[in-house]
Coordinates of N, CA and C in Angstrom, one line a residue:
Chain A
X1 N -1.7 10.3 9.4 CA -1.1 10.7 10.6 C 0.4 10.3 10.6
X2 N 1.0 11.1 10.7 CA 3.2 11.2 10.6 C 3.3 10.7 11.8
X3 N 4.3 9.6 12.2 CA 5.2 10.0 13.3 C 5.9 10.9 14.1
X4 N 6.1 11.5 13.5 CA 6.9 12.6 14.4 C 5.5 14.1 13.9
X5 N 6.0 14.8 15.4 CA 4.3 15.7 14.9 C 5.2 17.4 15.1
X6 N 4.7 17.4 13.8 CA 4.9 19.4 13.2 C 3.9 20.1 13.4
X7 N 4.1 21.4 13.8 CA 2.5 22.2 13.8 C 2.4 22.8 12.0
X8 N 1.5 22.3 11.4 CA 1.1 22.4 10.1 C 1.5 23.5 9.5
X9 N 2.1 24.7 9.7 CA 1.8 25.9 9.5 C 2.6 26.8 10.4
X10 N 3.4 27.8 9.9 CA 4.2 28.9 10.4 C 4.4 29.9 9.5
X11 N 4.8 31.4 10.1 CA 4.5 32.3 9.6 C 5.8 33.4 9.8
X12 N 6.2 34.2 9.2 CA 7.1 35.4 9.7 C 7.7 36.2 9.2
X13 N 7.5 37.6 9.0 CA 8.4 38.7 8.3 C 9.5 38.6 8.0
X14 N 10.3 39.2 6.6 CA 11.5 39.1 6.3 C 12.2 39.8 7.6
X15 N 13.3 38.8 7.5 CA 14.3 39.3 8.8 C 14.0 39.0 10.5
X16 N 12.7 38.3 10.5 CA 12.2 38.1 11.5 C 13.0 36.2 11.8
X17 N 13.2 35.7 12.9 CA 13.8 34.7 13.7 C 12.0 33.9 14.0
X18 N 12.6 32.8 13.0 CA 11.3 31.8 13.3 C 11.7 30.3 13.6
X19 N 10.9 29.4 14.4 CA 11.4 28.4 15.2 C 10.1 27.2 14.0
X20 N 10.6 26.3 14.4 CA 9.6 24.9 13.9 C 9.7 24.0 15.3
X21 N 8.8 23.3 15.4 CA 8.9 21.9 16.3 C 8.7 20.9 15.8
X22 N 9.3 19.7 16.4 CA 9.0 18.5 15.7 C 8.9 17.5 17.1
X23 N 7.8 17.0 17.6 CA 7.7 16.4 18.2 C 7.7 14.5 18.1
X24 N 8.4 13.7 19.0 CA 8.4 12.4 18.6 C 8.7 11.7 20.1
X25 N 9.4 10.8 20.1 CA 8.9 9.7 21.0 C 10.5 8.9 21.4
X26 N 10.8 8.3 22.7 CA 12.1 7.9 23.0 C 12.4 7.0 22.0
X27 N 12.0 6.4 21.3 CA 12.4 5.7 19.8 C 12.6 6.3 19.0
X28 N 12.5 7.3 18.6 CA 12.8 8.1 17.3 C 13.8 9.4 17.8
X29 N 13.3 10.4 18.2 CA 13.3 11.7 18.8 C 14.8 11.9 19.5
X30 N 14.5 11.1 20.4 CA 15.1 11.1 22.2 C 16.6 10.4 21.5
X31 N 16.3 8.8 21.2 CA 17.7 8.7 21.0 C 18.0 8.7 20.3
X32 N 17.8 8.7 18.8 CA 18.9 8.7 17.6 C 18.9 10.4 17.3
X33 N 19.5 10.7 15.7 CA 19.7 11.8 15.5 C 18.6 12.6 14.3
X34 N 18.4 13.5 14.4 CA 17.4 14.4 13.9 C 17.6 15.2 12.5
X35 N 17.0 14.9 11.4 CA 17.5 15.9 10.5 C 15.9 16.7 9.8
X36 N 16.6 17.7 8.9 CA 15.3 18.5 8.7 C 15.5 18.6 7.2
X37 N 14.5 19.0 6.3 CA 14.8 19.0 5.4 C 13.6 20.1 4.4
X38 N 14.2 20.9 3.7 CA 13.2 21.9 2.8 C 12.3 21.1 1.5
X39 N 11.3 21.8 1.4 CA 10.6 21.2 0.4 C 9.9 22.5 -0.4
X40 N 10.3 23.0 -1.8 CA 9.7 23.8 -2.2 C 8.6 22.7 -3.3
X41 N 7.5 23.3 -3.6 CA 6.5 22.6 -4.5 C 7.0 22.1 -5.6
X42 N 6.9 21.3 -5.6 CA 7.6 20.3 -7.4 C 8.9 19.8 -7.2
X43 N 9.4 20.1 -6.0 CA 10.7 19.1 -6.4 C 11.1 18.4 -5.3
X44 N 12.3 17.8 -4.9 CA 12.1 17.0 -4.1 C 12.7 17.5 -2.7
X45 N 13.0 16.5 -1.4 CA 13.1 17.7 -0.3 C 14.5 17.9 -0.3
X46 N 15.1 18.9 0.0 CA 16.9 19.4 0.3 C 16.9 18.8 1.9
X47 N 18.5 18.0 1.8 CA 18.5 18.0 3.4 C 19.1 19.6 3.9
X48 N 18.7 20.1 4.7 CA 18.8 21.5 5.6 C 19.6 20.9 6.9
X49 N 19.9 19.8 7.5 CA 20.3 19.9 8.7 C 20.6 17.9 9.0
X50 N 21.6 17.9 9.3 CA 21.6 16.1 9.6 C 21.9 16.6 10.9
X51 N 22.0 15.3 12.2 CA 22.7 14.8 13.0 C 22.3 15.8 14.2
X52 N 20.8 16.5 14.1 CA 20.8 17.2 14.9 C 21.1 18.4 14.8
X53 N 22.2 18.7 14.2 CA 22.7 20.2 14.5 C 23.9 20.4 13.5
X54 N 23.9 20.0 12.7 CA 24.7 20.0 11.1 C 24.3 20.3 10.4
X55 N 25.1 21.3 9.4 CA 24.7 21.8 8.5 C 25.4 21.3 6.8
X56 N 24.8 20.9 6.1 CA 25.4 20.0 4.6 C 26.3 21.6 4.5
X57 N 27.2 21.2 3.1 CA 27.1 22.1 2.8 C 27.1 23.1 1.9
X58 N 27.2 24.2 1.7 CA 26.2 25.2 1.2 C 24.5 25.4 1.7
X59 N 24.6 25.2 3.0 CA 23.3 25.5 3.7 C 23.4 26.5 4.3
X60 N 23.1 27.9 4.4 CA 23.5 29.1 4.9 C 23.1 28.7 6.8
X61 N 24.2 29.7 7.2 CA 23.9 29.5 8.5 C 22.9 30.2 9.3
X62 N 21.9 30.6 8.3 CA 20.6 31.5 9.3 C 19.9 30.1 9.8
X63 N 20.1 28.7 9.0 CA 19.4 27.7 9.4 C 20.2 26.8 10.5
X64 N 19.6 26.4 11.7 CA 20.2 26.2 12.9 C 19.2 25.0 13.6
X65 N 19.3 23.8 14.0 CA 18.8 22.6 14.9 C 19.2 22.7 15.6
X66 N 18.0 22.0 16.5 CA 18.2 21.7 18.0 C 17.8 20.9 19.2
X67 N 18.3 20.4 19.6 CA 17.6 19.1 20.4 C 17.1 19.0 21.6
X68 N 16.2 18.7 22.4 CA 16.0 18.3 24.1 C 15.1 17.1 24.0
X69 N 15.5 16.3 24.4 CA 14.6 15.0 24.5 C 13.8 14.5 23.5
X70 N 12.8 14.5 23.5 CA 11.6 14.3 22.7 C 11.1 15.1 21.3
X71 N 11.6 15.9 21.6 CA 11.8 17.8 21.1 C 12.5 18.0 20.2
X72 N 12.5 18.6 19.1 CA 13.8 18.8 18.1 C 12.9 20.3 17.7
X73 N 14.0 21.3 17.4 CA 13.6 22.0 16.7 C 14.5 22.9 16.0
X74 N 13.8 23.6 14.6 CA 14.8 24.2 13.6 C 14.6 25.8 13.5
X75 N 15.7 25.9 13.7 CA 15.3 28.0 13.6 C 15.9 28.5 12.2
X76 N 14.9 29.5 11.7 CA 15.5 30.0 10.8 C 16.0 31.5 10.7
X77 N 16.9 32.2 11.2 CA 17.2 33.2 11.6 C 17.0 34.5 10.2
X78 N 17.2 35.8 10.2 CA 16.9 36.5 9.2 C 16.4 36.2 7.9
X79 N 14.5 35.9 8.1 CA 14.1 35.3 7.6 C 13.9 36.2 5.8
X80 N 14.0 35.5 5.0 CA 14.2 35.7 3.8 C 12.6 35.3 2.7
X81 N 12.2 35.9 1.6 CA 11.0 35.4 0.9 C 11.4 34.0 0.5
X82 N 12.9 33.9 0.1 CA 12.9 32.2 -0.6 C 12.8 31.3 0.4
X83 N 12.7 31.8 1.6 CA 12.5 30.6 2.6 C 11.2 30.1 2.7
X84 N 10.2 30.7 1.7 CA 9.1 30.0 2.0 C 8.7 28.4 1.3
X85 N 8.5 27.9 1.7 CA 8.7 26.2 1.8 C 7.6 24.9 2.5
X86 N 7.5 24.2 2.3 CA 7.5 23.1 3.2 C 8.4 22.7 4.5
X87 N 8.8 22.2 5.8 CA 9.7 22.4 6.2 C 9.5 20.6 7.0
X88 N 10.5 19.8 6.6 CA 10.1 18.3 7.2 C 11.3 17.7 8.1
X89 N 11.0 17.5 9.5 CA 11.7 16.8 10.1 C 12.1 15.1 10.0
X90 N 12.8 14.8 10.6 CA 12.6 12.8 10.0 C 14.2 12.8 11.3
X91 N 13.6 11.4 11.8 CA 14.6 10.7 12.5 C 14.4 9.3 12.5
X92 N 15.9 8.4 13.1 CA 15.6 6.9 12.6 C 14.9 6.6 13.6
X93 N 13.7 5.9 14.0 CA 13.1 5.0 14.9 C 13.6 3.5 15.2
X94 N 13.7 3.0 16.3 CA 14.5 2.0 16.5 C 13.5 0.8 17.0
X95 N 12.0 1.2 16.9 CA 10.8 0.2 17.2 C 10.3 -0.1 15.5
X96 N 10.6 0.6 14.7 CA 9.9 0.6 13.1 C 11.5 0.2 12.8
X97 N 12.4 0.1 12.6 CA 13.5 0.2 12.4 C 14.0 1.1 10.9
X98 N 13.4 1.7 10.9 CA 13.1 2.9 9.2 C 12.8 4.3 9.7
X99 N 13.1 5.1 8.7 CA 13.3 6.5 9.1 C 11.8 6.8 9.6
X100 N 11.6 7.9 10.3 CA 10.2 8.7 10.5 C 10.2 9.8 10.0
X101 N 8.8 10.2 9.5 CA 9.2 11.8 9.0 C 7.6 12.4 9.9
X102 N 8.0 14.2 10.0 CA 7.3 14.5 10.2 C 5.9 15.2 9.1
X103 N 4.8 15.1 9.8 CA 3.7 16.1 8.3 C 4.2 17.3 7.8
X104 N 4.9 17.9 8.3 CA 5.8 18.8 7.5 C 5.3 20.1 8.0
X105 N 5.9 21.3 8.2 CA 5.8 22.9 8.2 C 5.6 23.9 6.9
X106 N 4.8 24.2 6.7 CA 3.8 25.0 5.5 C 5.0 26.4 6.2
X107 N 5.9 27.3 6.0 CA 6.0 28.5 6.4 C 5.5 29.7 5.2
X108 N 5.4 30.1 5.6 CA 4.7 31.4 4.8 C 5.3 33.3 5.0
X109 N 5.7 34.0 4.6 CA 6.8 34.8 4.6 C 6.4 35.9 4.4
X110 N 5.6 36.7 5.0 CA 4.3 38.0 4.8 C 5.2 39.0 4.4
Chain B
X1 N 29.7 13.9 -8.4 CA 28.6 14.4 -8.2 C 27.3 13.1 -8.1
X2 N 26.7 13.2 -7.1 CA 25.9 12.1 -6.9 C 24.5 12.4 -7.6
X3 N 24.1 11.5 -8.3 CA 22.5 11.6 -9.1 C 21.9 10.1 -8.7
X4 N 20.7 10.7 -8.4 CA 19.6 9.9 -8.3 C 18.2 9.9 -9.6
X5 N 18.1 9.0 -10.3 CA 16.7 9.3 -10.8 C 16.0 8.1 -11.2
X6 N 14.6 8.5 -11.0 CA 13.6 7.2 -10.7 C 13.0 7.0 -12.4
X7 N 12.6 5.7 -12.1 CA 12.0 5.7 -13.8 C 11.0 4.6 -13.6
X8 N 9.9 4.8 -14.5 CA 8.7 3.6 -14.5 C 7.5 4.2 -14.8
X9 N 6.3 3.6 -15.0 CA 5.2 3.7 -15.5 C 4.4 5.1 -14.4
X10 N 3.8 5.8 -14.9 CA 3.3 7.0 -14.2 C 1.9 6.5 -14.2
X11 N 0.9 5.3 -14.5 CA 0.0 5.0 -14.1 C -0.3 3.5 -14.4
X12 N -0.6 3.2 -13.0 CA -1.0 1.8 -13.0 C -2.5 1.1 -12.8
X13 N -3.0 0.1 -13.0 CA -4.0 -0.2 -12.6 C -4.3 -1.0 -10.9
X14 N -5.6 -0.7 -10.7 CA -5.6 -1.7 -9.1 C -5.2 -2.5 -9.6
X15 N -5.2 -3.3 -8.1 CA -4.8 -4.8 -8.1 C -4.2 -5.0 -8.7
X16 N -2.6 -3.9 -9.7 CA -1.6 -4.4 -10.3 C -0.4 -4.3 -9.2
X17 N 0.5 -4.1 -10.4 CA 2.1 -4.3 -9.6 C 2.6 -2.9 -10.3
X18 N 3.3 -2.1 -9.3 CA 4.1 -1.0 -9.6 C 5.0 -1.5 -9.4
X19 N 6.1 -0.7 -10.6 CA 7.5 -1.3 -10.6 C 8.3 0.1 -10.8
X20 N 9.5 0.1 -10.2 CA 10.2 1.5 -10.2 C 11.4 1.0 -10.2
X21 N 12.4 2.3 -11.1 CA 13.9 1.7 -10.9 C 14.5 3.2 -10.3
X22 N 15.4 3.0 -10.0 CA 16.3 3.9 -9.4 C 17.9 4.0 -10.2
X23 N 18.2 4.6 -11.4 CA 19.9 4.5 -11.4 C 20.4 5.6 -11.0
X24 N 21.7 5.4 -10.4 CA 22.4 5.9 -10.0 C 23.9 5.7 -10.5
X25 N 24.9 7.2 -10.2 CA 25.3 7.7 -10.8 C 26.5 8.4 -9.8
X26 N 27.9 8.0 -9.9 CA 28.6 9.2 -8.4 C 28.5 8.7 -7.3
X27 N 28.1 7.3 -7.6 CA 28.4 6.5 -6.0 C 27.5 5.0 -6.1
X28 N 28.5 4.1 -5.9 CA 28.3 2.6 -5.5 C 27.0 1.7 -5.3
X29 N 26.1 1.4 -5.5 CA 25.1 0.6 -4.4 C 25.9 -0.5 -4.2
X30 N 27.1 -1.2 -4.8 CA 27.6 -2.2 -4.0 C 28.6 -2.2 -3.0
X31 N 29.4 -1.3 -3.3 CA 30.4 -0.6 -2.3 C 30.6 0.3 -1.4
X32 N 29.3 0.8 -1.4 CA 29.3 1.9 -0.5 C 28.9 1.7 0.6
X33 N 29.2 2.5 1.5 CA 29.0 2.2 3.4 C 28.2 2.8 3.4
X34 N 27.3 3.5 2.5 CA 25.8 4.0 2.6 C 24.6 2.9 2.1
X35 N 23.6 3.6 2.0 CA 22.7 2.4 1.9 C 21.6 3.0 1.2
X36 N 20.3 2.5 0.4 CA 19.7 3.1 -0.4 C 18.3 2.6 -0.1
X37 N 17.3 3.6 -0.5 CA 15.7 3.7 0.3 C 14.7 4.1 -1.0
X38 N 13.5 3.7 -0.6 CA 12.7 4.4 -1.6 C 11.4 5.1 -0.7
X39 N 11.4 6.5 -0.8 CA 10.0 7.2 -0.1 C 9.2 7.7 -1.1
X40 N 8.1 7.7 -0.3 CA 7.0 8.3 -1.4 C 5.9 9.4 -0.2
X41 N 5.6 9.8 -0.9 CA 5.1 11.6 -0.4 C 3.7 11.5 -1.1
X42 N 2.1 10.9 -0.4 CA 0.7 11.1 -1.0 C 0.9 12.4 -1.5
X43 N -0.3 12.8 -2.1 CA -1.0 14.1 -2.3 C -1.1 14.9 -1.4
X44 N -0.3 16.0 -1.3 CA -1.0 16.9 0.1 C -0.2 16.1 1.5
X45 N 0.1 15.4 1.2 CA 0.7 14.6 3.0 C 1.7 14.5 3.0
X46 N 2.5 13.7 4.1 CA 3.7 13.8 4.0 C 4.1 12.6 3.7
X47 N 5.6 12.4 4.5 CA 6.8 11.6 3.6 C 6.7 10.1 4.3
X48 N 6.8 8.9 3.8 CA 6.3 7.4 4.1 C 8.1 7.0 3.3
X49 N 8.8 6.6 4.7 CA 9.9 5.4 4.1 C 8.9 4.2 3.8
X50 N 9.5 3.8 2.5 CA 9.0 2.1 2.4 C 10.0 1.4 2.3
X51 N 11.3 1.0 2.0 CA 12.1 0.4 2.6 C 13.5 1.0 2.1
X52 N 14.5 -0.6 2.9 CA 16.1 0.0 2.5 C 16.5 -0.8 1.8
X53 N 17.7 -1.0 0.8 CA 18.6 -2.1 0.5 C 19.7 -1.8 0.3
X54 N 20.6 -2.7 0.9 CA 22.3 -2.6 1.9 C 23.0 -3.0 0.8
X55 N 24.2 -2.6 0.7 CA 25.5 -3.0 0.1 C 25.4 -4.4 -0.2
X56 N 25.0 -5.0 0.9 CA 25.0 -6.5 1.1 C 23.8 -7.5 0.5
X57 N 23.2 -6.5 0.1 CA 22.5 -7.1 -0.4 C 20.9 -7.6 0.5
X58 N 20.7 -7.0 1.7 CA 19.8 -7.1 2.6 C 18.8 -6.1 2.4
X59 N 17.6 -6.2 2.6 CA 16.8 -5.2 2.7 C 15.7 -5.4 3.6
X60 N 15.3 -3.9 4.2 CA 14.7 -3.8 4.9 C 12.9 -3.2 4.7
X61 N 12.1 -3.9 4.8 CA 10.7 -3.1 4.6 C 9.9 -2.5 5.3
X62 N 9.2 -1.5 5.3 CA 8.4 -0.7 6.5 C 7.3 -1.9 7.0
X63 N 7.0 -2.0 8.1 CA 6.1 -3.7 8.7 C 5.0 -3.1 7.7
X64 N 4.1 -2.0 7.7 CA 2.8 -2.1 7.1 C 2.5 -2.5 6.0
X65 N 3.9 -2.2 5.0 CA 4.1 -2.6 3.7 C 5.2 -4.0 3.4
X66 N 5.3 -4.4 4.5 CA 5.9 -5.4 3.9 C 5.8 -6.7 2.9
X67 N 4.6 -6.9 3.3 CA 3.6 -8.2 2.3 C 3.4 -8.0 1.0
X68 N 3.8 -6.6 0.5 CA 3.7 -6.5 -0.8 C 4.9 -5.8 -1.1
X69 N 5.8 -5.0 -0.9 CA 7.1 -4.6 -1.3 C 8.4 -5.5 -1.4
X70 N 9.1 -5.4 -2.5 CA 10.6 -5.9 -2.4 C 11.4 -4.7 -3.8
X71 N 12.2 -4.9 -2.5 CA 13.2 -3.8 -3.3 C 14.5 -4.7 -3.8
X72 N 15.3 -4.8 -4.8 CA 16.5 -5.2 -5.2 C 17.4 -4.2 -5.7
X73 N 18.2 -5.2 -5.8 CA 19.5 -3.9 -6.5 C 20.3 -5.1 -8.2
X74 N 20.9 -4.3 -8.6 CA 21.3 -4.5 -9.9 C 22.6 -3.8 -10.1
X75 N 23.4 -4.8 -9.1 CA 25.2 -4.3 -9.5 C 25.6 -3.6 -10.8
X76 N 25.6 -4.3 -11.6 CA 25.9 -4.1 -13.1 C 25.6 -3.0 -13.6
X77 N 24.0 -2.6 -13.4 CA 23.9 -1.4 -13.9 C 23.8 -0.1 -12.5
X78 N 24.1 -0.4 -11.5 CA 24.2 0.7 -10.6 C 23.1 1.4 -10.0
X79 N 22.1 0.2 -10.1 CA 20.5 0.6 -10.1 C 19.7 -0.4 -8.7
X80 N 18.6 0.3 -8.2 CA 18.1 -0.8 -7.7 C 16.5 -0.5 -8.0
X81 N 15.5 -1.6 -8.0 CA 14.2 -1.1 -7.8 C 13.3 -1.3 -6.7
X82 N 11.9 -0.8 -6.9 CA 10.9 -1.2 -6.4 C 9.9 -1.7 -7.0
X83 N 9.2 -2.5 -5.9 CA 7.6 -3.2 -6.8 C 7.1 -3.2 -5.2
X84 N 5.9 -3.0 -5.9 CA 4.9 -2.6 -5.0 C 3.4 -3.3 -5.8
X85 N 3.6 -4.8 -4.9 CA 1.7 -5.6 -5.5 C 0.8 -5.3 -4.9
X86 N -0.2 -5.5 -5.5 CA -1.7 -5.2 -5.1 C -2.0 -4.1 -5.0
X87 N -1.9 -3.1 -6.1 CA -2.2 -1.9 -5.5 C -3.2 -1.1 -5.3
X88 N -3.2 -0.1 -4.6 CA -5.1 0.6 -4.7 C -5.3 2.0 -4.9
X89 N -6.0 2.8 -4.7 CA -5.7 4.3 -4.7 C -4.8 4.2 -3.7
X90 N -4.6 4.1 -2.7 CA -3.9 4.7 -1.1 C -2.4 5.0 -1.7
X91 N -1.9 4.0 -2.9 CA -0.7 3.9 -3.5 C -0.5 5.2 -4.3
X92 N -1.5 5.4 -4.6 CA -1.0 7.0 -5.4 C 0.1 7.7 -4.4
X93 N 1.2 8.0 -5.2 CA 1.9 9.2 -4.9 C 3.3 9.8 -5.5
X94 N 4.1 10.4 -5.4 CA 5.0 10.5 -5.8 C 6.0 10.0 -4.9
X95 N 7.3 8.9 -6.1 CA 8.2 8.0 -5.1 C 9.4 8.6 -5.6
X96 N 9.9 8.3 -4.4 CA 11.9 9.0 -4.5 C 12.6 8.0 -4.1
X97 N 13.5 8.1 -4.9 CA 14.5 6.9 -3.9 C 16.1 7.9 -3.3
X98 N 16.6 7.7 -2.7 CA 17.3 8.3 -1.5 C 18.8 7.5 -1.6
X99 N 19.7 8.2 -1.4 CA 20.6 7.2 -0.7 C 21.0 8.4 0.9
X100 N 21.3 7.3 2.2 CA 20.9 7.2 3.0 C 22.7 7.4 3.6
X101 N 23.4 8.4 4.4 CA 24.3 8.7 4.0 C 25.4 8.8 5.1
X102 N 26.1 7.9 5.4 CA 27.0 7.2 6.3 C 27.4 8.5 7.1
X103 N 28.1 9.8 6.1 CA 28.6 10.8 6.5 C 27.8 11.9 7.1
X104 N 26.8 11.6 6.5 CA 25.4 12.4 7.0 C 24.7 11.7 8.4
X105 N 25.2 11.4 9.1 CA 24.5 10.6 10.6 C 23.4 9.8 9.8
X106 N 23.6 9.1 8.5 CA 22.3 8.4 8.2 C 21.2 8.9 8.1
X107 N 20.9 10.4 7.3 CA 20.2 11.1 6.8 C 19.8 11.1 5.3
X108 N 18.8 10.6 4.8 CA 18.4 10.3 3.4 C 18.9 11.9 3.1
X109 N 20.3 11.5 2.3 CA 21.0 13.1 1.8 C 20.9 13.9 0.5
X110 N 20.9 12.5 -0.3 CA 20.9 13.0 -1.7 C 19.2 12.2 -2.5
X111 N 18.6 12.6 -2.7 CA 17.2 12.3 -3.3 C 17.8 12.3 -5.1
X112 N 16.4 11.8 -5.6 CA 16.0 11.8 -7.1 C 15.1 12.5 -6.9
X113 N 14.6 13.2 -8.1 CA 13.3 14.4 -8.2 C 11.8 13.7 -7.9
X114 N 11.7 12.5 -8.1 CA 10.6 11.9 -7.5 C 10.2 11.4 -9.1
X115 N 9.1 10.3 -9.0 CA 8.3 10.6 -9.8 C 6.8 9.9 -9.2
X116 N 5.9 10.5 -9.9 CA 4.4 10.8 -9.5 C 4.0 9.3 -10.4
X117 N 3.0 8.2 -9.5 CA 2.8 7.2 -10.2 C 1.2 7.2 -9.6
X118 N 0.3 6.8 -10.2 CA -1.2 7.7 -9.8 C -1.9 6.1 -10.2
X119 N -2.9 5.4 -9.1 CA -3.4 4.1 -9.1 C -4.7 4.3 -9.9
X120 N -5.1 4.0 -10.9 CA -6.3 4.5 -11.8 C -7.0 3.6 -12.5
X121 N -8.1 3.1 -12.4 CA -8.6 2.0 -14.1 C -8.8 2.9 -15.4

């Protein structure tokens, strides 16, 4: 069981606008800052998004974070076949004092 | 250009000691205002920080794993490791080490490709 909680699994046609959640806790979530990160099979994860709502860069901007409380989440706008991935959120916890990650987003790209 | 990559035994026995190194390449572990971590990702699951170690030479371990993890660093060669005692299956997985990135709001920014260390008699 992850700290921070992803719904396992998302789905969406090319060009279609798809969202993730990442749910967590006023120690992790609420106050510090949020980053997301891609994970294709075999290799390791790409950060996609620091500080909430930053983008590294050469991260295309269809990928977009977002914050409310407890709540973080990542949109992926004109969705594309290579976007199919793993998708893992993580923020610092200030009761574990170490990063949290979420179980991660399986997306799948019909 | 910043490189991370991990190196050590890809199978160990129970009740031994895993040992991992980390060198790096394109940035400091003694100088730098970033800081450096090692995660590891089970089979099928997700991502577990197990600890940090600071410029300064401090480190931090996750509480569940603390009684068996220490992480160091190694100025000279630009490296730090892990050891992980006692180990059991639950230890299986693939470990990355991270550096942890000042300019990044402290977002594990740049990884190593991981490597897969599997707990077996």
């Amino acid at each position: 069981q992850s700290d921070l909680t992803q719904p396992p699994s998302a789905s969406g046609t090319p060009g279609q606008r798809v969202t993730i959640s990442c749910s967590g806790s006023s120690s992790n979530v609420e106050r510090g800052t949020v980053h997301w990160y891609q994970q294709v099979p075999g290799t390791a994860p790409k950060l996609l998004i620091y500080g909430d709502d930053h983008r590294p860069s050469g991260v295309p901007d269809r990928f977009s974070g977002s914050k409310s409380g407890i709540l973080a989440s990542l949109a992926i706008s004109g969705l594309q076949s290579e976007d199919e991935a793993t998708y893992f959120c993580a923020a610092w916890d200030d009761i574990l004092n170490a990063p949290v990650f979420g179980g991660g987003t399986k997306l799948a790209v019909l | 250009h910043l490189q991370l990559q991990e190196s050590g035994p890809g199978l160990v026995k129970p009740s031994e000691t895993l040992s991992l190194t980390c060198a790096v390449s394109g940035d400091s572990i003694s100088g730098s205002t970033n800081y450096w971590g090692w995660i590891r990702q089970s089979p099928g699951k997700g991502l577990e920080w197990i600890g940090s170690f600071f410029s300064s030479g401090n480190t931090f371990y996750r509480p569940s794993l603390k009684s068996r993890v220490t992480i160091s660093g190694d100025t000279s060669r630009n490296q730090f490791s892990l050891k992980v005692t006692s180990v059991t299956a639950a230890d299986t997985a693939v470990y990355y080490c991270a550096r942890v990135g000042h300019s990044s709001h402290w977002a594990p920014d740049h990884w190593g490709p991981g490597i897969l260390v599997t707990v077996s008699s």
